[in-house]
Amino acid sequence: MQSLLILGRQPALGLAELESLYGADVVHPVERSAALLDIEPTAVDFNRLGGSIKLAKVLTVLDTTDWRKIEDYLLKSSPKHAEQLPDGKMQLGLSVYGLRVTPQHLLATGLSLKKAIKQTGRSVRLTPNKELELNSASVIHNNLTGPTGWELLFVRSGNQTVVAQTVQVQNIDSYTVRDRDRPKRDARVGMLPPKLAQIIINLAVSKSDITKGVYLLDPFCGTGVILQEASLMGIDVYGTDIEPRMVEYTDENMMWLLKQPESPVQRPSEYEADPSWRYFKAEVGDATTHQWAPIPRVIASETYLGKPFTSAPSNEALNQTASDCNLIIKKFLVNVRTQLPRGARLCLAIPAWQIGRGQFKHLPVLDSLRELGYNRISFEHARDSELIYFREDQIVARELLILEKL
Ligand SMILES: C[S@@+](CC[C@H](N)C(=O)[O-])C[C@H]1O[C@@H](n2cnc3c(N)ncnc32)[C@H](O)[C@@H]1O
């Protein structure tokens, strides 16, 4: 059975993440905002995905994109489906992606469907559509993924429509707790959203790494968001930062995480057998000179991003900060290369500066990666130029650079 994923605000990031975790062959982009995956929904580790907002199981593919025909199909087939749900009030919701229908028409379809199901003796509550897509909060709060819940997704795929049922949505409350409730935050080093941290980690951990134990290093760990998210995935983590205060913050944040209900208290048995083993390690270190021990096989990091410009900087200021960042990142790549095993993989969020609408100034180090001994990894389903996380009004964007040691 195939899964359908609805991708986040920057779909290319979600596609690259899926490709990194599951391989290019099983990922099939659908229009702009979704992807089909040749994997059962139960085998998709949805909680670790930062770039997908809904996971659904594919029910059928219709040979039409005409909403009236889709509506006819729904009215005929849904009452039968409703009979198979457990007893209780049915929670119904509809979301449409890429099809020509208005929210008003969609709401009318929902009401007709509700009526048709009610005629079978079943009580139904419809979550009304203000827009074509129900958001994650609405799906959660209306219990649409519960035992009697039924959110149907309709996604245009060329001349066809994929019909799927949502099984999981991004847990926004959990992200908020992880982001806002940590004891130590620091606006100066920037606020890396946990979702982006997950994407960075998933781009660093290749498909074959999923089942093996990996040790992940963040050499610019700051307050530890990447370490926190990797730890929640059950990955052992190691963080270093040049500033002692940041290392203390990371320590405190990681201890806090341990006490949270979703912290990975279930550790692999080999670690439980060794009492000196800590599931994370944090120490002070200058990434341009530090010797890491143990040697990590995977690196996921948001590097130094330079000045946090909030308005367009002068050319001089921009060139100066770009040159400062470039030097640190280049020296780091030279230093760490001598310590990494061949084939080790890195995903670095490095700065790029938005100098015009969707136009970026990139770090010069991007042009000398081969000389430095790295191969830049590209993706089949996302272009390198799309792997930049930014908001329209932001000057400092984060370019995701995925490397492999040659
Ligand atoms: C953009 S912040 C990373 C924030 C981090 N992702 C977090 O969760 O808070 C960059 C970090 O790099 C650190 N840094 C700057 N230069 C460094 C260097 N040469 N070696 C190691 N860390 C450095 C800064 O102290 C800062 O904490």
Coordinates of C-alpha atoms and ligand atoms in Angstrom, one line a residue:
M1 CA 0.0 0.0 0.0
Q2 CA 1.3 3.5 -0.8
S3 CA 1.5 6.4 1.5
L4 CA 0.8 10.0 0.7
L5 CA 2.6 12.8 2.3
I6 CA 1.5 16.4 2.3
L7 CA 4.6 18.5 2.3
G8 CA 5.4 21.7 4.3
R9 CA 5.8 25.3 3.2
Q10 CA 9.0 24.6 1.2
P11 CA 8.1 21.3 -0.5
A12 CA 11.6 20.7 -2.0
L13 CA 13.0 20.4 1.6
G14 CA 10.4 17.7 2.4
L15 CA 11.1 15.9 -0.9
A16 CA 14.9 15.9 -0.2
E17 CA 14.3 14.7 3.3
L18 CA 12.1 11.7 2.1
E19 CA 14.6 10.9 -0.6
S20 CA 17.5 10.9 1.9
L21 CA 15.6 8.6 4.3
Y22 CA 13.9 6.2 2.0
G23 CA 15.7 6.5 -1.4
A24 CA 14.8 8.3 -4.6
D25 CA 13.1 5.3 -6.2
V26 CA 10.2 5.1 -3.7
V27 CA 9.5 8.8 -3.7
H28 CA 7.1 10.2 -6.3
P29 CA 6.4 13.9 -6.2
V30 CA 2.7 14.8 -6.8
E31 CA 2.1 18.3 -8.1
R32 CA 3.7 20.9 -5.9
S33 CA 2.7 20.0 -2.4
A34 CA 2.6 16.2 -2.0
A35 CA 4.5 13.0 -2.5
L36 CA 3.6 9.4 -2.9
L37 CA 5.8 6.9 -1.1
D38 CA 5.9 3.2 -2.0
I39 CA 5.9 2.3 1.7
E40 CA 3.1 1.3 4.0
P41 CA 2.0 4.2 6.3
T42 CA 2.8 2.1 9.3
A43 CA 6.4 1.8 8.2
V44 CA 6.9 5.6 7.8
D45 CA 8.6 7.2 10.8
F46 CA 6.4 10.3 10.6
N47 CA 7.3 11.9 13.9
R48 CA 10.9 12.4 12.7
L49 CA 9.9 14.2 9.5
G50 CA 10.3 18.0 9.6
G51 CA 9.2 18.6 6.0
S52 CA 5.9 16.7 5.9
I53 CA 2.7 17.9 7.6
K54 CA 0.3 15.0 7.0
L55 CA 0.7 11.3 6.5
A56 CA -2.1 9.4 4.7
K57 CA -2.9 6.0 3.3
V58 CA -3.9 5.9 -0.3
L59 CA -7.4 4.6 -0.8
T60 CA -7.8 4.9 -4.5
V61 CA -6.8 6.8 -7.6
L62 CA -9.6 8.3 -9.7
D63 CA -9.3 8.9 -13.4
T64 CA -10.7 12.4 -13.2
T65 CA -9.9 15.8 -11.8
D66 CA -13.5 17.0 -12.2
W67 CA -14.8 17.8 -8.7
R68 CA -18.4 16.9 -9.6
K69 CA -17.4 13.4 -10.6
I70 CA -15.3 13.0 -7.5
E71 CA -18.3 14.1 -5.5
D72 CA -20.5 11.5 -7.1
Y73 CA -17.9 8.8 -6.3
L74 CA -17.8 10.0 -2.7
L75 CA -21.5 10.0 -2.2
K76 CA -21.7 6.4 -3.6
S77 CA -18.8 4.9 -1.8
S78 CA -18.6 6.6 1.6
P79 CA -21.7 5.3 3.4
K80 CA -20.3 1.7 2.9
H81 CA -17.0 2.8 4.4
A82 CA -18.8 4.4 7.4
E83 CA -20.3 1.0 8.3
Q84 CA -16.8 -0.4 8.8
L85 CA -15.8 2.2 11.4
P86 CA -16.1 1.5 15.1
D87 CA -19.3 2.6 16.9
G88 CA -19.5 6.3 17.9
K89 CA -19.9 9.6 16.3
M90 CA -18.0 9.9 13.0
Q91 CA -15.7 12.9 12.6
L92 CA -15.5 13.9 9.0
G93 CA -13.2 16.3 7.2
L94 CA -12.2 17.0 3.6
S95 CA -9.0 18.6 2.2
V96 CA -8.2 19.4 -1.4
Y97 CA -4.8 20.0 -3.0
G98 CA -4.5 21.3 -6.6
L99 CA -8.1 20.7 -7.8
R100 CA -10.4 23.3 -9.2
V101 CA -13.1 23.6 -6.5
T102 CA -14.0 26.5 -4.2
P103 CA -14.1 26.1 -0.3
Q104 CA -17.9 26.8 -0.5
H105 CA -18.4 24.0 -3.0
L106 CA -16.2 21.7 -0.8
L107 CA -18.3 22.6 2.2
A108 CA -21.4 21.8 0.3
T109 CA -19.9 18.4 -0.7
G110 CA -19.1 17.7 3.0
L111 CA -22.7 18.5 4.0
S112 CA -24.1 16.2 1.3
L113 CA -21.7 13.5 2.4
K114 CA -22.7 13.9 6.0
K115 CA -26.4 13.6 5.0
A116 CA -25.7 10.4 3.0
I117 CA -23.8 8.8 5.9
K118 CA -26.5 9.9 8.4
Q119 CA -29.1 8.0 6.3
T120 CA -27.3 4.8 7.3
G121 CA -28.1 5.5 10.9
R122 CA -24.7 6.8 11.8
S123 CA -24.2 10.2 13.5
V124 CA -21.6 12.4 11.9
R125 CA -19.9 15.7 12.7
L126 CA -18.3 17.6 9.8
T127 CA -15.4 19.9 10.3
P128 CA -16.4 22.8 8.0
N129 CA -13.9 24.1 5.5
K130 CA -13.0 27.8 5.5
E131 CA -10.2 26.9 3.1
L132 CA -9.5 24.0 0.8
E133 CA -7.1 22.4 3.2
L134 CA -7.8 21.7 6.9
N135 CA -4.7 22.6 8.9
S136 CA -2.9 20.3 11.4
A137 CA -4.5 22.1 14.4
S138 CA -7.9 21.6 13.0
V139 CA -7.3 17.9 12.2
I140 CA -6.0 17.3 15.7
H141 CA -8.6 19.3 17.6
N142 CA -11.5 17.7 15.7
N143 CA -10.1 14.2 16.2
L144 CA -10.0 13.5 12.5
T145 CA -7.3 10.9 13.0
G146 CA -9.0 9.1 15.9
P147 CA -10.7 5.7 15.6
T148 CA -13.9 7.2 14.3
G149 CA -12.2 10.1 12.4
W150 CA -12.0 10.3 8.7
E151 CA -10.2 13.1 6.9
L152 CA -10.1 12.5 3.2
L153 CA -7.5 14.1 1.1
F154 CA -7.9 14.7 -2.6
V155 CA -4.7 15.5 -4.4
R156 CA -4.4 16.2 -8.1
S157 CA -1.8 14.1 -9.9
G158 CA -1.8 15.0 -13.6
N159 CA -5.2 13.9 -15.0
Q160 CA -5.9 11.8 -12.0
T161 CA -6.9 12.4 -8.4
V162 CA -5.3 10.5 -5.5
V163 CA -7.8 9.9 -2.7
A164 CA -6.2 9.2 0.7
Q165 CA -7.1 9.0 4.4
T166 CA -5.0 10.9 6.9
V167 CA -3.5 8.7 9.6
Q168 CA -1.2 11.2 11.3
V169 CA -0.5 15.0 11.3
Q170 CA 2.4 17.0 12.6
N171 CA 2.1 17.3 16.3
I172 CA 2.2 21.1 16.6
D173 CA 1.9 21.1 20.4
S174 CA 4.9 18.9 20.8
Y175 CA 7.0 21.2 18.5
T176 CA 5.9 24.2 20.5
V177 CA 6.9 22.6 23.8
R178 CA 10.3 21.6 22.3
D179 CA 10.8 25.1 20.9
R180 CA 9.5 27.3 23.7
D181 CA 9.7 25.5 26.9
R182 CA 13.4 24.6 26.9
P183 CA 15.0 26.3 29.9
K184 CA 17.8 27.9 27.8
R185 CA 17.1 29.8 24.6
D186 CA 19.2 32.5 23.0
A187 CA 17.9 34.9 20.4
R188 CA 21.4 36.0 19.6
V189 CA 22.5 32.6 18.3
G190 CA 19.2 32.4 16.4
M191 CA 16.2 30.2 16.9
L192 CA 16.5 27.0 14.9
P193 CA 13.0 25.7 14.4
P194 CA 12.8 22.0 15.6
K195 CA 11.3 21.1 12.2
L196 CA 14.3 22.5 10.3
A197 CA 16.6 20.7 12.8
Q198 CA 14.8 17.4 11.9
I199 CA 15.3 18.1 8.2
I200 CA 19.0 18.8 8.7
I201 CA 19.4 15.6 10.6
N202 CA 17.5 13.5 8.1
L203 CA 19.6 14.9 5.3
A204 CA 22.7 13.9 7.2
V205 CA 21.6 10.4 8.0
S206 CA 21.4 8.4 4.8
K207 CA 19.0 5.6 4.1
S208 CA 21.5 2.9 5.1
D209 CA 22.1 4.6 8.5
I210 CA 18.6 4.2 9.8
T211 CA 19.0 0.8 11.2
K212 CA 22.6 1.1 12.3
G213 CA 23.7 3.0 15.4
V214 CA 25.0 6.4 14.4
Y215 CA 26.8 9.0 16.5
L216 CA 25.9 12.4 15.4
L217 CA 28.0 15.5 16.0
D218 CA 27.0 19.1 16.0
P219 CA 30.2 21.2 16.1
F220 CA 28.4 24.5 16.4
C221 CA 25.8 23.2 18.8
G222 CA 24.6 26.5 20.4
T223 CA 21.6 25.8 22.6
G224 CA 21.4 22.3 21.3
V225 CA 18.3 22.1 19.1
I226 CA 19.8 19.6 16.6
L227 CA 21.1 17.4 19.5
Q228 CA 17.7 17.5 21.1
E229 CA 15.9 16.5 17.9
A230 CA 18.4 13.8 17.0
S231 CA 18.1 12.4 20.5
L232 CA 14.4 12.2 20.2
M233 CA 15.0 10.1 17.1
G234 CA 17.1 7.7 19.3
I235 CA 20.4 8.9 17.9
D236 CA 23.4 9.3 20.1
V237 CA 24.6 12.9 20.1
Y238 CA 27.8 14.9 20.7
G239 CA 27.9 18.7 20.6
T240 CA 30.7 21.2 20.8
D241 CA 30.7 25.0 20.7
I242 CA 33.4 27.6 21.0
E243 CA 31.4 29.4 23.8
P244 CA 31.4 27.8 27.2
R245 CA 28.0 29.4 27.9
M246 CA 26.5 27.6 25.0
V247 CA 27.8 24.3 26.1
E248 CA 26.2 24.9 29.5
Y249 CA 22.9 25.8 27.8
T250 CA 23.1 22.6 25.7
D251 CA 23.7 20.5 28.9
E252 CA 20.8 22.1 30.7
N253 CA 18.5 21.7 27.7
M254 CA 19.4 18.1 27.2
M255 CA 18.8 17.3 30.9
W256 CA 15.4 19.0 30.6
L257 CA 14.6 16.9 27.6
L258 CA 15.4 13.7 29.5
K259 CA 12.5 14.6 31.9
Q260 CA 10.0 15.2 29.1
P261 CA 7.4 12.5 28.4
E262 CA 8.7 11.8 24.9
S263 CA 12.4 11.7 25.7
P264 CA 14.1 8.5 24.5
V265 CA 14.4 6.8 27.9
Q266 CA 14.5 3.4 26.2
R267 CA 18.2 3.2 25.3
P268 CA 19.8 0.4 23.3
S269 CA 20.9 -2.4 25.6
E270 CA 24.6 -2.1 24.8
Y271 CA 24.6 1.4 26.3
E272 CA 22.7 0.4 29.3
A273 CA 25.4 -2.2 30.0
D274 CA 28.1 0.5 30.2
P275 CA 27.3 2.8 33.2
S276 CA 29.9 5.4 32.1
W277 CA 28.1 5.9 28.8
R278 CA 26.1 9.1 28.5
Y279 CA 23.6 9.4 25.7
F280 CA 25.0 12.8 24.9
K281 CA 28.3 14.5 25.3
A282 CA 28.9 18.3 25.1
E283 CA 32.2 20.1 25.4
V284 CA 33.8 23.4 24.6
G285 CA 35.7 23.3 21.3
D286 CA 36.7 25.6 18.4
A287 CA 35.4 23.8 15.3
T288 CA 38.3 25.0 13.3
T289 CA 40.9 23.2 15.5
H290 CA 39.0 20.8 17.8
Q291 CA 39.8 17.0 17.9
W292 CA 36.6 15.1 18.5
A293 CA 36.5 11.8 20.4
P294 CA 34.8 9.6 19.7
I295 CA 35.0 10.3 16.0
P296 CA 31.5 10.9 14.6
R297 CA 30.3 9.3 11.4
V298 CA 27.6 11.8 10.8
I299 CA 27.6 15.6 11.2
A300 CA 24.5 17.8 11.3
S301 CA 24.9 21.4 12.2
E302 CA 23.7 24.9 11.8
T303 CA 27.1 26.7 11.5
Y304 CA 28.0 30.2 12.4
L305 CA 25.6 32.5 10.4
G306 CA 27.3 35.8 10.9
K307 CA 25.5 39.1 11.8
P308 CA 21.7 38.6 12.2
F309 CA 20.8 41.4 9.7
T310 CA 17.2 42.5 10.0
S311 CA 17.3 45.1 7.2
A312 CA 19.3 45.2 3.9
P313 CA 23.0 45.6 4.9
S314 CA 25.5 47.8 3.0
N315 CA 27.7 45.9 0.5
E316 CA 30.6 46.4 2.8
A317 CA 28.9 44.9 5.9
L318 CA 27.5 42.0 3.8
N319 CA 30.9 41.2 2.3
Q320 CA 32.6 41.4 5.7
T321 CA 30.1 38.9 7.3
A322 CA 30.2 36.6 4.3
S323 CA 34.0 36.6 4.5
D324 CA 34.0 35.9 8.3
C325 CA 31.5 33.0 7.9
N326 CA 33.4 31.6 4.9
L327 CA 36.7 31.5 6.8
I328 CA 35.2 29.7 9.8
I329 CA 33.3 27.1 7.7
K330 CA 36.2 26.5 5.4
K331 CA 38.6 26.0 8.3
F332 CA 36.1 23.7 10.0
L333 CA 35.8 21.6 6.8
V334 CA 39.6 21.3 6.6
N335 CA 40.0 20.4 10.2
V336 CA 37.2 17.8 10.4
R337 CA 38.1 16.1 7.2
T338 CA 41.3 14.7 8.7
Q339 CA 39.2 13.1 11.4
L340 CA 36.3 11.6 9.5
P341 CA 36.1 8.2 7.9
R342 CA 35.7 8.0 4.2
G343 CA 32.1 8.3 3.2
A344 CA 31.1 10.2 6.3
R345 CA 28.2 12.5 5.7
L346 CA 27.5 16.0 6.7
C347 CA 24.5 18.3 6.5
L348 CA 25.4 21.9 7.2
A349 CA 23.0 24.8 7.4
I350 CA 25.2 27.6 6.2
P351 CA 24.3 31.2 5.6
A352 CA 23.1 32.6 2.3
W353 CA 21.8 36.2 2.0
Q354 CA 18.7 37.2 0.3
I355 CA 19.7 40.1 -1.9
G356 CA 16.6 40.3 -4.1
R357 CA 13.3 38.4 -4.2
G358 CA 14.4 34.7 -4.2
Q359 CA 18.0 35.8 -5.1
F360 CA 20.8 34.8 -2.9
K361 CA 24.5 35.6 -2.2
H362 CA 26.2 32.3 -1.5
L363 CA 29.3 31.5 0.4
P364 CA 32.4 31.2 -1.8
V365 CA 33.4 27.9 -0.1
L366 CA 30.7 26.2 -2.3
D367 CA 33.0 26.6 -5.2
S368 CA 35.9 24.7 -3.6
L369 CA 34.3 21.7 -2.0
R370 CA 36.1 19.1 -4.3
E371 CA 39.5 20.7 -3.5
L372 CA 38.6 20.5 0.2
G373 CA 38.0 16.7 -0.2
Y374 CA 34.2 16.6 -0.3
N375 CA 31.5 15.6 -2.7
R376 CA 28.3 17.7 -2.7
I377 CA 25.3 15.4 -2.6
S378 CA 22.4 16.3 -4.9
F379 CA 18.9 15.0 -4.9
E380 CA 16.8 13.6 -7.7
H381 CA 13.6 15.3 -6.5
A382 CA 14.9 18.7 -5.3
R383 CA 17.4 21.0 -7.0
D384 CA 20.4 22.3 -4.9
S385 CA 19.1 25.8 -5.4
E386 CA 15.9 24.8 -3.7
L387 CA 17.5 23.6 -0.5
I388 CA 17.5 27.1 1.1
Y389 CA 15.3 27.6 4.1
F390 CA 14.0 31.2 4.3
R391 CA 11.0 33.4 4.8
E392 CA 10.2 36.1 2.3
D393 CA 11.2 39.0 4.6
Q394 CA 14.4 37.4 5.9
I395 CA 17.9 38.6 4.9
V396 CA 19.8 35.7 6.4
A397 CA 18.7 32.4 4.9
R398 CA 20.0 28.9 5.7
E399 CA 21.4 27.0 2.8
L400 CA 21.4 23.2 3.3
L401 CA 24.7 21.7 2.1
I402 CA 24.9 18.0 2.1
L403 CA 28.5 16.6 1.8
E404 CA 30.2 13.3 1.8
K405 CA 33.9 12.9 2.6
L406 CA 35.9 11.7 -0.4
Ligands
LIG1 C1 23.7 29.8 14.5 S1 24.4 29.3 16.0 C2 23.8 27.7 16.2 C3 22.6 27.6 17.0 C4 22.1 26.2 17.3 N1 21.6 25.5 16.2 C5 21.1 26.2 18.5 O1 20.4 25.2 18.5 O2 21.1 27.1 19.3 C6 26.1 29.1 15.7 C7 26.9 28.7 16.9 O3 28.3 28.6 16.5 C8 29.1 29.0 17.6 N2 30.4 29.2 17.0 C9 30.9 30.3 16.3 N3 32.2 30.1 15.9 C10 32.5 28.9 16.3 C11 33.7 28.1 16.1 N4 34.8 28.5 15.5 N5 33.7 26.8 16.7 C12 32.6 26.3 17.3 N6 31.5 27.1 17.5 C13 31.4 28.3 17.0 C14 28.4 30.1 18.2 O4 28.9 30.2 19.6 C15 27.0 29.7 18.1 O5 26.5 29.1 19.3

